[in-house]
Amino acid sequence: MYIHIGEDVLVRARDIVAIIDKETALASEYAEECKEDLEESVVNLAKGSYKSVVVTTEKIYFSPLSSGTLKKRSHKLSVHEF
């Protein structure tokens, strides 16, 4: 199953490692360090300010959708689809 994370981008649900809200991501020194180290893997989907960070096995996405919205979308999946 795929989850729409913003700007016509779909990500396989089983490839998602974490969905983090913006405030948590900004508060962590480790997150900022990872962002700098993995700059080529970061994709900013937000035209303005992003609301959440979606970490996958391949890339890190800055999503314009809130972490709550993404959580609701992921809960609509059945257990068998993972």
CSV table of C-alpha atoms in Angstrom, one decimal:
chain,number,residue,atom,x,y,z
A,1,MET,CA,0.0,0.0,0.0
A,2,TYR,CA,1.1,3.5,-0.7
A,3,ILE,CA,0.6,6.7,1.3
A,4,HIS,CA,0.3,10.1,-0.3
A,5,ILE,CA,2.8,12.4,1.6
A,6,GLY,CA,2.2,15.6,-0.4
A,7,GLU,CA,2.8,17.1,-3.9
A,8,ASP,CA,1.8,14.0,-5.8
A,9,VAL,CA,4.4,11.8,-4.1
A,10,LEU,CA,3.4,8.3,-2.9
A,11,VAL,CA,5.6,6.3,-0.6
A,12,ARG,CA,5.3,2.6,0.1
A,13,ALA,CA,4.0,2.2,3.6
A,14,ARG,CA,6.5,-0.5,4.5
A,15,ASP,CA,9.4,1.8,3.5
A,16,ILE,CA,8.4,4.4,6.1
A,17,VAL,CA,10.7,4.4,9.1
A,18,ALA,CA,9.3,7.4,11.0
A,19,ILE,CA,7.0,10.3,10.7
A,20,ILE,CA,8.1,13.3,12.8
A,21,ASP,CA,6.4,16.6,13.4
A,22,LYS,CA,8.3,19.8,12.6
A,23,GLU,CA,8.7,20.9,16.2
A,24,THR,CA,10.3,17.6,17.3
A,25,ALA,CA,12.6,17.7,14.3
A,26,LEU,CA,13.7,21.2,15.0
A,27,ALA,CA,14.3,20.5,18.7
A,28,SER,CA,16.7,17.7,18.0
A,29,GLU,CA,20.4,18.5,17.5
A,30,TYR,CA,20.8,14.9,16.1
A,31,ALA,CA,18.1,15.6,13.5
A,32,GLU,CA,19.9,18.7,12.2
A,33,GLU,CA,23.2,16.7,12.1
A,34,CYS,CA,21.5,13.9,10.1
A,35,LYS,CA,20.0,16.5,7.7
A,36,GLU,CA,23.4,18.0,6.9
A,37,ASP,CA,25.0,14.5,6.5
A,38,LEU,CA,22.3,13.3,4.2
A,39,GLU,CA,21.6,16.5,2.2
A,40,GLU,CA,21.5,14.6,-1.1
A,41,SER,CA,18.7,12.4,0.2
A,42,VAL,CA,16.5,15.2,1.4
A,43,VAL,CA,13.4,16.1,-0.7
A,44,ASN,CA,11.4,19.2,0.2
A,45,LEU,CA,7.8,18.7,-0.9
A,46,ALA,CA,6.6,21.9,0.8
A,47,LYS,CA,6.4,25.0,-1.3
A,48,GLY,CA,6.5,27.1,1.8
A,49,SER,CA,7.0,25.8,5.3
A,50,TYR,CA,6.9,22.0,6.0
A,51,LYS,CA,4.8,20.5,8.7
A,52,SER,CA,6.4,17.0,9.1
A,53,VAL,CA,9.4,14.9,8.2
A,54,VAL,CA,8.9,11.5,6.7
A,55,VAL,CA,11.9,9.2,7.0
A,56,THR,CA,12.0,6.3,4.6
A,57,THR,CA,14.6,3.6,3.9
A,58,GLU,CA,15.8,5.6,0.9
A,59,LYS,CA,15.1,9.3,1.4
A,60,ILE,CA,13.9,12.0,3.9
A,61,TYR,CA,10.9,14.0,2.8
A,62,PHE,CA,9.8,17.4,4.2
A,63,SER,CA,6.0,17.1,3.9
A,64,PRO,CA,3.4,20.0,3.8
A,65,LEU,CA,1.0,17.6,5.5
A,66,SER,CA,0.9,17.3,9.3
A,67,SER,CA,2.1,14.2,11.1
A,68,GLY,CA,-1.4,13.7,12.4
A,69,THR,CA,-2.8,13.6,8.8
A,70,LEU,CA,-0.1,11.2,7.7
A,71,LYS,CA,-0.8,9.0,10.8
A,72,LYS,CA,-4.5,8.8,9.9
A,73,ARG,CA,-3.7,7.8,6.4
A,74,SER,CA,-1.4,5.1,7.6
A,75,HIS,CA,-3.9,3.7,10.0
A,76,LYS,CA,-6.4,3.1,7.1
A,77,LEU,CA,-4.1,0.3,6.0
A,78,SER,CA,-4.7,-3.3,7.0
A,79,VAL,CA,-2.0,-5.2,8.9
A,80,HIS,CA,-1.7,-7.6,5.9
A,81,GLU,CA,-0.4,-4.9,3.6
A,82,PHE,CA,2.8,-4.5,5.6
